[in-house]
């Protein structure tokens, strides 16, 4: 077994250039941990925001002056190569996927995590690259559409940012829930969104996707490109504006709409749910994959040594679906 592993260090907040490759001793799992050789890990918009320490209030959780963990990456897939003495649910050789959470360190060759954490067995029908993305776009979109609100058959759902990791998953999930789906994107991604099941695709470069008055039961703003105030006229009575990007304006709108009016602004930190909730939601997503109702859209796959380039590409805002490093 290897004695050292490769990872990426982030010692200060900033752009992709703050990422530096490091080599560290391979950790030995404690009694309740497993050691995983990582085959693939995700590089998401959220990863870039945490690397940059933006918005600044997230530094209360990540470290006020510098990233507390020192490593980067949250979502991974790989093989278990060692187990702690108290671990009974996993064995050496098991293929798994999971989330490192605020421990970080998924953009690496190895990671130690608690066996009772957000960790699931990888089905043979799902490859490592796809599995590494499921705790990002897929779980977040499924959480918002089934827990933050409950999308019902026949609901009119607008997805803002339809071509990203959350958006491409949300289109497929909303269709699986038998909703009518409108999604926004640029002209070049129109056919991609139609192939995923979108009933209507709006080119945001020439048309405001919120221009339809009182048309939607749900507006899911996957990128935080709009606001509750802008979406409110496009919502029917009892409509919900959902957004996974928390800022001061959304926080204010959540509080205000929670007290007044019948249209609501909603946020949830899906990644901060308990491991039990994560496992439940991802099990449901795997069922959809098994029924051919969902498949992660894969954009680019980089070698781990090119993590900086992967971050730079994600920051262009032009990715279609998911980016991973292997």
PDB file of C-alpha atoms in Angstrom:
ATOM      1  CA  UNK A   1       0.000   0.000   0.000  1.00  0.00           C
ATOM      2  CA  UNK A   2       1.131   3.555  -0.758  1.00  0.00           C
ATOM      3  CA  UNK A   3       2.735   5.489   2.105  1.00  0.00           C
ATOM      4  CA  UNK A   4       1.956   8.959   0.722  1.00  0.00           C
ATOM      5  CA  UNK A   5      -1.020  10.431  -1.120  1.00  0.00           C
ATOM      6  CA  UNK A   6      -1.516  13.386  -3.452  1.00  0.00           C
ATOM      7  CA  UNK A   7      -3.844  16.243  -2.587  1.00  0.00           C
ATOM      8  CA  UNK A   8      -4.385  19.968  -3.152  1.00  0.00           C
ATOM      9  CA  UNK A   9      -3.762  22.579  -0.487  1.00  0.00           C
ATOM     10  CA  UNK A  10      -5.545  25.921  -0.148  1.00  0.00           C
ATOM     11  CA  UNK A  11      -3.802  28.105   2.441  1.00  0.00           C
ATOM     12  CA  UNK A  12      -5.628  31.359   1.644  1.00  0.00           C
ATOM     13  CA  UNK A  13      -8.827  32.517  -0.021  1.00  0.00           C
ATOM     14  CA  UNK A  14      -8.609  33.544  -3.657  1.00  0.00           C
ATOM     15  CA  UNK A  15      -8.779  32.432  -7.264  1.00  0.00           C
ATOM     16  CA  UNK A  16      -7.755  29.050  -8.723  1.00  0.00           C
ATOM     17  CA  UNK A  17      -4.084  30.057  -8.497  1.00  0.00           C
ATOM     18  CA  UNK A  18      -4.139  29.668  -4.670  1.00  0.00           C
ATOM     19  CA  UNK A  19      -4.420  25.883  -5.109  1.00  0.00           C
ATOM     20  CA  UNK A  20      -1.096  24.091  -4.586  1.00  0.00           C
ATOM     21  CA  UNK A  21      -0.314  20.359  -4.961  1.00  0.00           C
ATOM     22  CA  UNK A  22       0.935  18.596  -1.827  1.00  0.00           C
ATOM     23  CA  UNK A  23       2.026  15.102  -0.820  1.00  0.00           C
ATOM     24  CA  UNK A  24       1.114  13.790   2.629  1.00  0.00           C
ATOM     25  CA  UNK A  25       1.379  10.498   4.563  1.00  0.00           C
ATOM     26  CA  UNK A  26      -1.539   8.170   3.918  1.00  0.00           C
ATOM     27  CA  UNK A  27      -3.691   8.262   7.081  1.00  0.00           C
ATOM     28  CA  UNK A  28      -4.567   5.102   8.969  1.00  0.00           C
ATOM     29  CA  UNK A  29      -8.311   4.766   9.584  1.00  0.00           C
ATOM     30  CA  UNK A  30      -9.467   4.915  13.174  1.00  0.00           C
ATOM     31  CA  UNK A  31     -11.776   2.228  14.554  1.00  0.00           C
ATOM     32  CA  UNK A  32     -14.862   3.772  12.935  1.00  0.00           C
ATOM     33  CA  UNK A  33     -13.315   4.979   9.665  1.00  0.00           C
ATOM     34  CA  UNK A  34     -12.588   3.672   6.188  1.00  0.00           C
ATOM     35  CA  UNK A  35      -9.704   4.641   3.910  1.00  0.00           C
ATOM     36  CA  UNK A  36     -10.725   5.220   0.287  1.00  0.00           C
ATOM     37  CA  UNK A  37      -8.574   5.374  -2.815  1.00  0.00           C
ATOM     38  CA  UNK A  38     -10.353   8.061  -4.813  1.00  0.00           C
ATOM     39  CA  UNK A  39     -11.038   7.314  -8.479  1.00  0.00           C
ATOM     40  CA  UNK A  40     -12.917  10.551  -9.277  1.00  0.00           C
ATOM     41  CA  UNK A  41     -13.965  13.739  -7.500  1.00  0.00           C
ATOM     42  CA  UNK A  42     -16.199  16.629  -8.477  1.00  0.00           C
ATOM     43  CA  UNK A  43     -15.217  20.234  -9.172  1.00  0.00           C
ATOM     44  CA  UNK A  44     -18.310  22.361  -8.677  1.00  0.00           C
ATOM     45  CA  UNK A  45     -19.318  26.001  -8.566  1.00  0.00           C
ATOM     46  CA  UNK A  46     -19.786  25.586  -4.807  1.00  0.00           C
ATOM     47  CA  UNK A  47     -16.204  24.310  -4.491  1.00  0.00           C
ATOM     48  CA  UNK A  48     -14.983  27.453  -6.211  1.00  0.00           C
ATOM     49  CA  UNK A  49     -17.047  29.684  -3.929  1.00  0.00           C
ATOM     50  CA  UNK A  50     -15.637  27.967  -0.843  1.00  0.00           C
ATOM     51  CA  UNK A  51     -12.085  28.247  -2.211  1.00  0.00           C
ATOM     52  CA  UNK A  52     -12.683  31.983  -2.660  1.00  0.00           C
ATOM     53  CA  UNK A  53     -14.431  32.327   0.717  1.00  0.00           C
ATOM     54  CA  UNK A  54     -17.496  33.857  -0.945  1.00  0.00           C
ATOM     55  CA  UNK A  55     -19.940  35.097   0.139  1.00  0.00           C
ATOM     56  CA  UNK A  56     -17.838  36.275   3.055  1.00  0.00           C
ATOM     57  CA  UNK A  57     -20.194  35.074   5.793  1.00  0.00           C
ATOM     58  CA  UNK A  58     -19.316  31.459   4.890  1.00  0.00           C
ATOM     59  CA  UNK A  59     -15.901  32.122   6.441  1.00  0.00           C
ATOM     60  CA  UNK A  60     -17.607  31.785   9.823  1.00  0.00           C
ATOM     61  CA  UNK A  61     -17.779  28.066   8.998  1.00  0.00           C
ATOM     62  CA  UNK A  62     -14.665  27.660   6.835  1.00  0.00           C
ATOM     63  CA  UNK A  63     -12.186  29.833   8.751  1.00  0.00           C
ATOM     64  CA  UNK A  64     -12.184  33.589   9.269  1.00  0.00           C
ATOM     65  CA  UNK A  65      -8.724  34.471   7.913  1.00  0.00           C
ATOM     66  CA  UNK A  66      -7.877  31.354   5.912  1.00  0.00           C
ATOM     67  CA  UNK A  67      -9.467  27.979   5.069  1.00  0.00           C
ATOM     68  CA  UNK A  68      -9.331  25.914   8.241  1.00  0.00           C
ATOM     69  CA  UNK A  69      -9.178  22.499   6.579  1.00  0.00           C
ATOM     70  CA  UNK A  70      -6.276  23.253   4.218  1.00  0.00           C
ATOM     71  CA  UNK A  71      -7.558  20.803   1.580  1.00  0.00           C
ATOM     72  CA  UNK A  72     -10.180  21.115  -1.155  1.00  0.00           C
ATOM     73  CA  UNK A  73     -12.954  19.021  -2.670  1.00  0.00           C
ATOM     74  CA  UNK A  74     -16.175  17.645  -1.212  1.00  0.00           C
ATOM     75  CA  UNK A  75     -17.632  14.915  -3.460  1.00  0.00           C
ATOM     76  CA  UNK A  76     -15.825  11.716  -4.439  1.00  0.00           C
ATOM     77  CA  UNK A  77     -16.073   8.102  -5.585  1.00  0.00           C
ATOM     78  CA  UNK A  78     -13.535   5.336  -5.127  1.00  0.00           C
ATOM     79  CA  UNK A  79     -12.610   2.000  -3.564  1.00  0.00           C
ATOM     80  CA  UNK A  80     -12.164   1.125   0.093  1.00  0.00           C
ATOM     81  CA  UNK A  81      -8.596  -0.010   0.754  1.00  0.00           C
ATOM     82  CA  UNK A  82      -8.626  -0.225   4.576  1.00  0.00           C
ATOM     83  CA  UNK A  83     -11.288  -0.395   7.303  1.00  0.00           C
ATOM     84  CA  UNK A  84     -11.238   0.368  11.010  1.00  0.00           C
ATOM     85  CA  UNK A  85     -11.694  -2.373  13.596  1.00  0.00           C
ATOM     86  CA  UNK A  86     -15.323  -1.395  14.377  1.00  0.00           C
ATOM     87  CA  UNK A  87     -16.529  -1.070  10.791  1.00  0.00           C
ATOM     88  CA  UNK A  88     -19.034  -3.737   9.764  1.00  0.00           C
ATOM     89  CA  UNK A  89     -21.018  -2.159   6.899  1.00  0.00           C
ATOM     90  CA  UNK A  90     -18.090  -1.885   4.470  1.00  0.00           C
ATOM     91  CA  UNK A  91     -15.284  -4.185   3.363  1.00  0.00           C
ATOM     92  CA  UNK A  92     -11.983  -3.740   1.575  1.00  0.00           C
ATOM     93  CA  UNK A  93     -12.658  -3.638  -2.153  1.00  0.00           C
ATOM     94  CA  UNK A  94     -16.115  -2.036  -1.900  1.00  0.00           C
ATOM     95  CA  UNK A  95     -16.775   0.667  -4.500  1.00  0.00           C
ATOM     96  CA  UNK A  96     -18.361   3.668  -2.774  1.00  0.00           C
ATOM     97  CA  UNK A  97     -19.246   7.311  -3.291  1.00  0.00           C
ATOM     98  CA  UNK A  98     -19.711  10.044  -0.744  1.00  0.00           C
ATOM     99  CA  UNK A  99     -19.202  13.534   0.560  1.00  0.00           C
ATOM    100  CA  UNK A 100     -16.347  14.793   2.713  1.00  0.00           C
ATOM    101  CA  UNK A 101     -18.383  17.745   4.017  1.00  0.00           C
ATOM    102  CA  UNK A 102     -16.473  20.438   5.902  1.00  0.00           C
ATOM    103  CA  UNK A 103     -13.584  17.992   6.313  1.00  0.00           C
ATOM    104  CA  UNK A 104     -12.884  18.593   2.581  1.00  0.00           C
ATOM    105  CA  UNK A 105      -9.987  16.751   0.912  1.00  0.00           C
ATOM    106  CA  UNK A 106     -11.936  14.973  -1.856  1.00  0.00           C
ATOM    107  CA  UNK A 107      -9.702  16.342  -4.636  1.00  0.00           C
ATOM    108  CA  UNK A 108      -6.977  13.884  -3.696  1.00  0.00           C
ATOM    109  CA  UNK A 109      -5.834  10.318  -4.257  1.00  0.00           C
ATOM    110  CA  UNK A 110      -6.960   9.086  -0.806  1.00  0.00           C
ATOM    111  CA  UNK A 111      -9.309  10.126   1.975  1.00  0.00           C
ATOM    112  CA  UNK A 112     -10.340   8.793   5.398  1.00  0.00           C
ATOM    113  CA  UNK A 113     -14.000   9.222   6.363  1.00  0.00           C
ATOM    114  CA  UNK A 114     -16.275   7.904   9.075  1.00  0.00           C
ATOM    115  CA  UNK A 115     -18.098   4.763   7.982  1.00  0.00           C
ATOM    116  CA  UNK A 116     -21.341   6.255   9.309  1.00  0.00           C
ATOM    117  CA  UNK A 117     -20.918   9.484   7.352  1.00  0.00           C
ATOM    118  CA  UNK A 118     -22.441  10.381   3.980  1.00  0.00           C
ATOM    119  CA  UNK A 119     -21.156   7.274   2.203  1.00  0.00           C
ATOM    120  CA  UNK A 120     -22.991   4.804  -0.037  1.00  0.00           C
ATOM    121  CA  UNK A 121     -22.174   1.727  -2.083  1.00  0.00           C
ATOM    122  CA  UNK A 122     -21.701   2.527  -5.775  1.00  0.00           C
ATOM    123  CA  UNK A 123     -23.884   0.408  -8.076  1.00  0.00           C
ATOM    124  CA  UNK A 124     -22.042  -1.390 -10.865  1.00  0.00           C
ATOM    125  CA  UNK A 125     -24.240   0.423 -13.400  1.00  0.00           C
ATOM    126  CA  UNK A 126     -22.909   3.846 -12.296  1.00  0.00           C
ATOM    127  CA  UNK A 127     -19.323   4.708 -13.195  1.00  0.00           C
ATOM    128  CA  UNK A 128     -16.950   6.470 -10.800  1.00  0.00           C
ATOM    129  CA  UNK A 129     -17.100   9.794 -12.644  1.00  0.00           C
ATOM    130  CA  UNK A 130     -20.914   9.888 -12.510  1.00  0.00           C
ATOM    131  CA  UNK A 131     -20.997   8.764  -8.873  1.00  0.00           C
ATOM    132  CA  UNK A 132     -18.576  11.520  -7.848  1.00  0.00           C
ATOM    133  CA  UNK A 133     -21.108  14.156  -8.973  1.00  0.00           C
ATOM    134  CA  UNK A 134     -24.212  12.821  -7.229  1.00  0.00           C
ATOM    135  CA  UNK A 135     -23.692  14.598  -3.900  1.00  0.00           C
ATOM    136  CA  UNK A 136     -23.537  17.950  -5.721  1.00  0.00           C
ATOM    137  CA  UNK A 137     -26.068  18.747  -8.435  1.00  0.00           C
ATOM    138  CA  UNK A 138     -28.217  15.643  -8.141  1.00  0.00           C
ATOM    139  CA  UNK A 139     -28.720  15.548  -4.377  1.00  0.00           C
ATOM    140  CA  UNK A 140     -29.185  19.312  -4.104  1.00  0.00           C
ATOM    141  CA  UNK A 141     -31.794  19.471  -6.876  1.00  0.00           C
ATOM    142  CA  UNK A 142     -33.643  16.407  -5.580  1.00  0.00           C
ATOM    143  CA  UNK A 143     -33.639  17.888  -2.058  1.00  0.00           C
ATOM    144  CA  UNK A 144     -35.105  21.193  -3.254  1.00  0.00           C
ATOM    145  CA  UNK A 145     -37.782  19.646  -5.470  1.00  0.00           C
ATOM    146  CA  UNK A 146     -38.931  16.964  -3.004  1.00  0.00           C
ATOM    147  CA  UNK A 147     -38.123  18.312   0.491  1.00  0.00           C
ATOM    148  CA  UNK A 148     -37.864  22.110   0.350  1.00  0.00           C
ATOM    149  CA  UNK A 149     -41.023  21.989  -1.740  1.00  0.00           C
ATOM    150  CA  UNK A 150     -42.997  19.042  -3.023  1.00  0.00           C
ATOM    151  CA  UNK A 151     -43.372  19.239  -6.778  1.00  0.00           C
ATOM    152  CA  UNK A 152     -46.629  17.586  -7.833  1.00  0.00           C
ATOM    153  CA  UNK A 153     -47.798  16.168 -11.157  1.00  0.00           C
ATOM    154  CA  UNK A 154     -48.945  18.997 -13.399  1.00  0.00           C
ATOM    155  CA  UNK A 155     -46.991  21.723 -11.575  1.00  0.00           C
ATOM    156  CA  UNK A 156     -45.445  24.387 -13.786  1.00  0.00           C
ATOM    157  CA  UNK A 157     -41.740  24.551 -12.905  1.00  0.00           C
ATOM    158  CA  UNK A 158     -39.241  27.110 -14.194  1.00  0.00           C
ATOM    159  CA  UNK A 159     -35.565  26.203 -13.831  1.00  0.00           C
ATOM    160  CA  UNK A 160     -33.164  29.139 -14.098  1.00  0.00           C
ATOM    161  CA  UNK A 161     -29.672  27.993 -15.111  1.00  0.00           C
ATOM    162  CA  UNK A 162     -30.811  24.845 -16.848  1.00  0.00           C
ATOM    163  CA  UNK A 163     -27.453  23.737 -18.264  1.00  0.00           C
ATOM    164  CA  UNK A 164     -25.404  23.498 -15.051  1.00  0.00           C
ATOM    165  CA  UNK A 165     -25.019  20.520 -12.732  1.00  0.00           C
ATOM    166  CA  UNK A 166     -28.103  21.450 -10.672  1.00  0.00           C
ATOM    167  CA  UNK A 167     -30.125  22.552 -13.675  1.00  0.00           C
ATOM    168  CA  UNK A 168     -29.568  19.443 -15.815  1.00  0.00           C
ATOM    169  CA  UNK A 169     -30.484  17.278 -12.825  1.00  0.00           C
ATOM    170  CA  UNK A 170     -33.510  19.419 -11.910  1.00  0.00           C
ATOM    171  CA  UNK A 171     -34.999  19.153 -15.415  1.00  0.00           C
ATOM    172  CA  UNK A 172     -34.859  15.358 -15.272  1.00  0.00           C
ATOM    173  CA  UNK A 173     -36.179  15.206 -11.702  1.00  0.00           C
ATOM    174  CA  UNK A 174     -39.066  17.584 -12.362  1.00  0.00           C
ATOM    175  CA  UNK A 175     -40.073  15.468 -15.361  1.00  0.00           C
ATOM    176  CA  UNK A 176     -39.830  12.302 -13.259  1.00  0.00           C
ATOM    177  CA  UNK A 177     -42.216  14.030 -10.821  1.00  0.00           C
ATOM    178  CA  UNK A 178     -44.500  14.653 -13.838  1.00  0.00           C
ATOM    179  CA  UNK A 179     -44.234  18.419 -13.798  1.00  0.00           C
ATOM    180  CA  UNK A 180     -44.306  20.715 -16.837  1.00  0.00           C
ATOM    181  CA  UNK A 181     -40.805  22.122 -17.197  1.00  0.00           C
ATOM    182  CA  UNK A 182     -39.527  25.390 -18.624  1.00  0.00           C
ATOM    183  CA  UNK A 183     -35.771  25.968 -18.401  1.00  0.00           C
ATOM    184  CA  UNK A 184     -33.476  28.862 -19.261  1.00  0.00           C
ATOM    185  CA  UNK A 185     -30.090  28.635 -20.958  1.00  0.00           C
ATOM    186  CA  UNK A 186     -28.059  30.167 -23.771  1.00  0.00           C
ATOM    187  CA  UNK A 187     -28.792  29.330 -27.411  1.00  0.00           C
ATOM    188  CA  UNK A 188     -25.997  26.742 -27.683  1.00  0.00           C
ATOM    189  CA  UNK A 189     -27.522  24.551 -24.948  1.00  0.00           C
ATOM    190  CA  UNK A 190     -31.116  24.585 -26.193  1.00  0.00           C
ATOM    191  CA  UNK A 191     -31.035  21.096 -27.705  1.00  0.00           C
ATOM    192  CA  UNK A 192     -29.310  19.638 -24.632  1.00  0.00           C
ATOM    193  CA  UNK A 193     -32.135  20.836 -22.384  1.00  0.00           C
ATOM    194  CA  UNK A 194     -34.769  19.542 -24.776  1.00  0.00           C
ATOM    195  CA  UNK A 195     -33.037  16.150 -24.817  1.00  0.00           C
ATOM    196  CA  UNK A 196     -33.295  16.082 -21.006  1.00  0.00           C
ATOM    197  CA  UNK A 197     -37.062  16.558 -21.203  1.00  0.00           C
ATOM    198  CA  UNK A 198     -37.653  20.307 -20.907  1.00  0.00           C
ATOM    199  CA  UNK A 199     -41.042  21.167 -22.426  1.00  0.00           C
ATOM    200  CA  UNK A 200     -39.954  24.729 -23.177  1.00  0.00           C
ATOM    201  CA  UNK A 201     -36.477  26.275 -23.355  1.00  0.00           C
ATOM    202  CA  UNK A 202     -35.986  30.028 -22.986  1.00  0.00           C
ATOM    203  CA  UNK A 203     -32.881  31.724 -24.361  1.00  0.00           C
ATOM    204  CA  UNK A 204     -32.156  34.170 -21.540  1.00  0.00           C
ATOM    205  CA  UNK A 205     -29.927  36.193 -23.879  1.00  0.00           C
ATOM    206  CA  UNK A 206     -32.942  37.429 -25.847  1.00  0.00           C
ATOM    207  CA  UNK A 207     -35.895  36.821 -23.504  1.00  0.00           C
ATOM    208  CA  UNK A 208     -36.531  37.229 -19.780  1.00  0.00           C
ATOM    209  CA  UNK A 209     -37.614  33.777 -18.543  1.00  0.00           C
ATOM    210  CA  UNK A 210     -39.646  35.496 -15.792  1.00  0.00           C
ATOM    211  CA  UNK A 211     -41.707  37.547 -18.241  1.00  0.00           C
ATOM    212  CA  UNK A 212     -44.732  35.246 -18.089  1.00  0.00           C
ATOM    213  CA  UNK A 213     -47.168  36.616 -15.491  1.00  0.00           C
ATOM    214  CA  UNK A 214     -48.497  34.201 -12.823  1.00  0.00           C
ATOM    215  CA  UNK A 215     -47.327  31.162 -14.760  1.00  0.00           C
ATOM    216  CA  UNK A 216     -45.254  29.031 -12.384  1.00  0.00           C
ATOM    217  CA  UNK A 217     -45.879  27.017  -9.245  1.00  0.00           C
ATOM    218  CA  UNK A 218     -42.122  26.777  -8.668  1.00  0.00           C
ATOM    219  CA  UNK A 219     -39.170  28.881  -9.797  1.00  0.00           C
ATOM    220  CA  UNK A 220     -35.918  27.039  -9.039  1.00  0.00           C
ATOM    221  CA  UNK A 221     -33.041  29.497  -9.402  1.00  0.00           C
ATOM    222  CA  UNK A 222     -30.129  27.060  -9.457  1.00  0.00           C
ATOM    223  CA  UNK A 223     -27.424  29.740  -9.796  1.00  0.00           C
ATOM    224  CA  UNK A 224     -28.786  32.654  -7.796  1.00  0.00           C
ATOM    225  CA  UNK A 225     -29.088  34.728 -10.998  1.00  0.00           C
ATOM    226  CA  UNK A 226     -32.424  36.264 -10.038  1.00  0.00           C
ATOM    227  CA  UNK A 227     -34.306  37.090  -6.834  1.00  0.00           C
ATOM    228  CA  UNK A 228     -37.607  36.456  -5.102  1.00  0.00           C
ATOM    229  CA  UNK A 229     -38.670  40.008  -5.916  1.00  0.00           C
ATOM    230  CA  UNK A 230     -38.052  39.483  -9.637  1.00  0.00           C
ATOM    231  CA  UNK A 231     -39.714  36.047  -9.629  1.00  0.00           C
ATOM    232  CA  UNK A 232     -42.773  37.013  -7.582  1.00  0.00           C
ATOM    233  CA  UNK A 233     -44.918  38.292 -10.506  1.00  0.00           C
ATOM    234  CA  UNK A 234     -44.239  35.062 -12.407  1.00  0.00           C
ATOM    235  CA  UNK A 235     -45.458  32.884  -9.521  1.00  0.00           C
ATOM    236  CA  UNK A 236     -49.052  31.726  -9.114  1.00  0.00           C
ATOM    237  CA  UNK A 237     -50.809  32.155  -5.783  1.00  0.00           C
ATOM    238  CA  UNK A 238     -48.985  29.884  -3.336  1.00  0.00           C
ATOM    239  CA  UNK A 239     -45.933  29.724  -5.615  1.00  0.00           C
ATOM    240  CA  UNK A 240     -42.412  29.089  -4.321  1.00  0.00           C
ATOM    241  CA  UNK A 241     -39.064  30.617  -5.278  1.00  0.00           C
ATOM    242  CA  UNK A 242     -36.221  28.184  -4.479  1.00  0.00           C
ATOM    243  CA  UNK A 243     -32.532  29.058  -4.469  1.00  0.00           C
ATOM    244  CA  UNK A 244     -29.483  27.161  -3.123  1.00  0.00           C
ATOM    245  CA  UNK A 245     -27.296  30.307  -3.108  1.00  0.00           C
ATOM    246  CA  UNK A 246     -27.834  32.129   0.175  1.00  0.00           C
ATOM    247  CA  UNK A 247     -27.213  35.866   0.366  1.00  0.00           C
ATOM    248  CA  UNK A 248     -28.492  38.737   2.477  1.00  0.00           C
ATOM    249  CA  UNK A 249     -31.340  39.495   0.056  1.00  0.00           C
ATOM    250  CA  UNK A 250     -32.589  35.906  -0.003  1.00  0.00           C
ATOM    251  CA  UNK A 251     -32.339  35.677   3.789  1.00  0.00           C
ATOM    252  CA  UNK A 252     -34.444  38.833   4.120  1.00  0.00           C
ATOM    253  CA  UNK A 253     -36.974  37.544   1.583  1.00  0.00           C
ATOM    254  CA  UNK A 254     -37.263  34.195   3.366  1.00  0.00           C
ATOM    255  CA  UNK A 255     -38.060  35.908   6.661  1.00  0.00           C
ATOM    256  CA  UNK A 256     -40.471  38.424   5.123  1.00  0.00           C
ATOM    257  CA  UNK A 257     -42.340  35.916   2.935  1.00  0.00           C
ATOM    258  CA  UNK A 258     -42.533  33.506   5.845  1.00  0.00           C
ATOM    259  CA  UNK A 259     -44.564  36.114   7.735  1.00  0.00           C
ATOM    260  CA  UNK A 260     -46.527  37.795   4.961  1.00  0.00           C
ATOM    261  CA  UNK A 261     -48.084  36.835   1.660  1.00  0.00           C
ATOM    262  CA  UNK A 262     -48.815  33.502   0.009  1.00  0.00           C
ATOM    263  CA  UNK A 263     -45.731  33.359  -2.210  1.00  0.00           C
ATOM    264  CA  UNK A 264     -42.626  32.059  -0.461  1.00  0.00           C
ATOM    265  CA  UNK A 265     -38.853  32.300  -0.836  1.00  0.00           C
ATOM    266  CA  UNK A 266     -37.061  29.094   0.204  1.00  0.00           C
ATOM    267  CA  UNK A 267     -33.460  28.067   0.878  1.00  0.00           C
ATOM    268  CA  UNK A 268     -31.860  24.954   2.340  1.00  0.00           C
ATOM    269  CA  UNK A 269     -28.272  23.835   2.772  1.00  0.00           C
ATOM    270  CA  UNK A 270     -28.749  20.346   1.364  1.00  0.00           C
ATOM    271  CA  UNK A 271     -25.133  19.410   2.027  1.00  0.00           C
ATOM    272  CA  UNK A 272     -25.577  20.149   5.729  1.00  0.00           C
ATOM    273  CA  UNK A 273     -28.353  17.586   6.194  1.00  0.00           C
ATOM    274  CA  UNK A 274     -27.594  14.538   8.332  1.00  0.00           C
ATOM    275  CA  UNK A 275     -25.859  11.521   6.754  1.00  0.00           C
ATOM    276  CA  UNK A 276     -29.106   9.570   7.196  1.00  0.00           C
ATOM    277  CA  UNK A 277     -30.978  12.126   5.070  1.00  0.00           C
ATOM    278  CA  UNK A 278     -28.190  12.114   2.478  1.00  0.00           C
ATOM    279  CA  UNK A 279     -28.306   8.338   2.194  1.00  0.00           C
ATOM    280  CA  UNK A 280     -32.095   8.369   1.909  1.00  0.00           C
ATOM    281  CA  UNK A 281     -32.132  10.998  -0.830  1.00  0.00           C
ATOM    282  CA  UNK A 282     -29.274   9.456  -2.819  1.00  0.00           C
ATOM    283  CA  UNK A 283     -30.939   6.040  -2.631  1.00  0.00           C
ATOM    284  CA  UNK A 284     -33.995   7.625  -4.257  1.00  0.00           C
ATOM    285  CA  UNK A 285     -31.785   9.183  -6.940  1.00  0.00           C
ATOM    286  CA  UNK A 286     -30.183   5.797  -7.640  1.00  0.00           C
ATOM    287  CA  UNK A 287     -33.665   4.319  -8.135  1.00  0.00           C
ATOM    288  CA  UNK A 288     -34.373   7.008 -10.751  1.00  0.00           C
ATOM    289  CA  UNK A 289     -31.073   6.182 -12.453  1.00  0.00           C
ATOM    290  CA  UNK A 290     -31.995   2.497 -12.467  1.00  0.00           C
ATOM    291  CA  UNK A 291     -35.329   3.413 -14.099  1.00  0.00           C
ATOM    292  CA  UNK A 292     -33.586   5.528 -16.782  1.00  0.00           C
ATOM    293  CA  UNK A 293     -35.253   8.685 -15.423  1.00  0.00           C
ATOM    294  CA  UNK A 294     -31.992  10.417 -14.541  1.00  0.00           C
ATOM    295  CA  UNK A 295     -28.433  10.415 -15.824  1.00  0.00           C
ATOM    296  CA  UNK A 296     -25.761  12.943 -14.806  1.00  0.00           C
ATOM    297  CA  UNK A 297     -24.650  15.177 -17.653  1.00  0.00           C
ATOM    298  CA  UNK A 298     -20.865  15.024 -17.895  1.00  0.00           C
ATOM    299  CA  UNK A 299     -18.929  17.909 -19.415  1.00  0.00           C
ATOM    300  CA  UNK A 300     -15.167  17.621 -18.852  1.00  0.00           C
ATOM    301  CA  UNK A 301     -12.891  15.151 -17.092  1.00  0.00           C
ATOM    302  CA  UNK A 302      -9.458  16.398 -16.013  1.00  0.00           C
ATOM    303  CA  UNK A 303      -6.540  14.523 -14.431  1.00  0.00           C
ATOM    304  CA  UNK A 304      -6.091  15.416 -10.757  1.00  0.00           C
ATOM    305  CA  UNK A 305      -2.847  17.240 -11.584  1.00  0.00           C
ATOM    306  CA  UNK A 306      -4.890  19.732 -13.634  1.00  0.00           C
ATOM    307  CA  UNK A 307      -7.208  20.765 -10.779  1.00  0.00           C
ATOM    308  CA  UNK A 308      -6.338  24.441 -11.245  1.00  0.00           C
ATOM    309  CA  UNK A 309      -7.442  24.280 -14.885  1.00  0.00           C
ATOM    310  CA  UNK A 310     -10.644  22.507 -13.848  1.00  0.00           C
ATOM    311  CA  UNK A 311     -11.427  25.322 -11.390  1.00  0.00           C
ATOM    312  CA  UNK A 312     -10.701  27.930 -14.055  1.00  0.00           C
ATOM    313  CA  UNK A 313     -13.060  26.244 -16.496  1.00  0.00           C
ATOM    314  CA  UNK A 314     -15.873  26.030 -13.940  1.00  0.00           C
ATOM    315  CA  UNK A 315     -15.428  29.746 -13.211  1.00  0.00           C
ATOM    316  CA  UNK A 316     -16.062  30.615 -16.876  1.00  0.00           C
ATOM    317  CA  UNK A 317     -19.731  29.785 -16.255  1.00  0.00           C
ATOM    318  CA  UNK A 318     -19.836  27.793 -19.495  1.00  0.00           C
ATOM    319  CA  UNK A 319     -19.852  24.241 -18.165  1.00  0.00           C
ATOM    320  CA  UNK A 320     -22.644  21.910 -19.224  1.00  0.00           C
ATOM    321  CA  UNK A 321     -23.509  19.612 -16.354  1.00  0.00           C
ATOM    322  CA  UNK A 322     -20.594  18.286 -14.314  1.00  0.00           C
ATOM    323  CA  UNK A 323     -16.803  18.554 -14.197  1.00  0.00           C
ATOM    324  CA  UNK A 324     -14.638  15.949 -12.438  1.00  0.00           C
ATOM    325  CA  UNK A 325     -10.974  15.173 -11.841  1.00  0.00           C
ATOM    326  CA  UNK A 326      -9.633  11.615 -11.924  1.00  0.00           C
TER     327      UNK A 326
END
